[in-house]
Short mmCIF file of C-alpha atoms in Angstrom, two decimals:
data_model
loop_
_atom_site.label_atom_id
_atom_site.label_comp_id
_atom_site.label_asym_id
_atom_site.label_seq_id
_atom_site.Cartn_x
_atom_site.Cartn_y
_atom_site.Cartn_z
CA MET A 113 88.90 92.87 68.69
CA LYS A 114 89.34 95.18 65.74
CA TYR A 115 91.50 98.28 65.81
CA ILE A 116 89.49 101.05 67.43
CA ARG A 117 90.42 104.69 66.94
CA ARG A 118 90.27 106.92 69.98
CA THR A 119 87.20 109.10 69.50
CA ARG A 120 84.49 110.59 71.64
CA THR A 121 82.76 107.21 71.74
CA THR A 122 85.94 105.33 72.79
CA PRO A 123 87.71 107.55 75.35
CA SER A 124 90.41 105.09 76.43
CA ARG A 125 91.99 101.70 75.90
CA GLN A 126 94.23 99.71 78.23
CA VAL A 127 96.30 96.64 77.40
CA LEU A 128 98.04 94.32 79.87
CA LEU A 129 100.55 91.87 78.38
CA ILE A 130 102.26 89.15 80.41
CA GLN A 131 104.95 87.26 78.54
CA ASP A 132 105.44 84.32 80.91
CA VAL A 133 103.78 82.92 84.05
CA GLU A 134 105.03 79.98 86.10
CA VAL A 135 103.95 78.51 89.41
CA ARG A 136 106.85 76.54 90.87
CA ASP A 137 106.64 73.57 93.22
CA ARG A 138 109.35 73.83 95.90
CA LEU A 139 108.41 70.73 97.89
CA ALA A 140 111.49 68.58 98.52
CA SER A 141 109.59 65.34 97.91
CA SER A 142 108.11 66.49 94.60
CA ARG A 143 109.73 65.23 91.38
CA ILE A 144 108.36 68.00 89.17
CA ASN A 145 109.51 71.60 89.74
CA LYS A 146 106.89 73.45 87.68
CA PHE A 147 103.29 73.22 88.89
CA LEU A 148 101.78 75.45 86.16
CA TYR A 149 103.43 76.78 82.99
CA GLN A 150 102.83 77.41 79.29
CA TYR A 151 102.28 74.20 77.34
CA ALA A 152 104.59 73.45 74.41
CA SER A 153 105.30 70.29 72.40
CA GLU A 154 106.99 69.29 69.16
CA ALA A 155 103.68 69.65 67.33
CA LYS A 156 102.96 73.03 68.98
CA PRO A 157 106.28 74.72 69.78
CA ARG A 158 106.37 77.81 71.94
CA GLN A 159 106.47 81.08 70.01
CA SER A 160 109.53 83.08 71.06
CA HIS A 161 107.92 86.51 71.57
CA ALA A 162 104.27 85.56 72.12
CA ASN A 163 102.53 86.77 75.25
CA MET A 164 101.12 84.09 77.54
CA VAL A 165 98.34 86.35 78.87
CA SER A 166 96.81 89.43 77.28
CA VAL A 167 94.01 91.55 78.71
CA LYS A 168 92.49 94.27 76.52
CA CYS A 169 90.05 96.79 77.93
CA VAL A 170 88.21 99.32 75.75
CA ARG A 171 86.01 101.91 77.42
CA VAL A 172 83.08 103.06 75.31
CA ARG A 173 80.38 105.67 75.64
CA PRO A 174 77.17 104.13 74.31
CA ASP A 175 75.31 107.45 74.38
CA LEU A 176 77.09 110.70 73.48
CA LYS A 177 74.30 112.65 75.18
CA ALA A 178 75.46 111.22 78.52
CA PRO A 179 79.29 111.43 78.32
CA SER A 180 79.76 110.32 81.93
CA ALA A 181 78.10 106.95 81.22
CA GLU A 182 80.79 104.53 80.11
CA GLU A 183 80.95 100.79 79.54
CA CYS A 184 83.98 98.56 79.43
CA GLN A 185 84.61 95.79 76.90
CA ILE A 186 87.19 93.28 78.20
CA ARG A 187 88.92 90.55 76.23
CA VAL A 188 91.22 88.04 77.95
CA SER A 189 93.45 85.66 75.97
CA VAL A 190 95.53 82.88 77.55
CA LYS A 191 97.89 80.50 75.78
CA PRO A 192 97.50 76.78 76.60
CA VAL A 193 98.86 75.90 80.06
CA LYS A 194 100.03 72.65 81.59
CA ILE A 195 99.37 71.71 85.23
CA ASN A 196 101.56 69.10 86.94
CA ALA A 197 99.78 67.97 90.10
CA ASP A 198 101.10 64.99 92.01
CA GLN A 199 99.84 63.43 95.25
CA VAL A 200 102.35 65.35 97.36
CA SER A 201 101.16 68.76 96.14
CA LYS A 202 97.45 67.82 96.14
CA PRO A 203 96.68 69.28 99.63
CA PHE A 204 98.07 72.67 98.51
CA GLU A 205 95.76 73.07 95.52
CA LEU A 206 92.97 75.60 95.66
#
């Protein structure tokens, strides 16, 4: 999404940034504590200040003759995630 100046055709812009998301497995019999988290490896190390999830919403007015008519352009970006699902946690999956 390119930089968009706030004008009459783009009345507002909202950005939601989430740096880190984890779903933890607290079952006593489970060997792995993290059920879902951001994937990182030696080949693809985790960036220190990168956001795991970003949601950008730009409201636009397609027709200036009807200023109350607005549309919303949404862009969602998610870093690679890893899911650890074992047989013990299987019944709790959605």
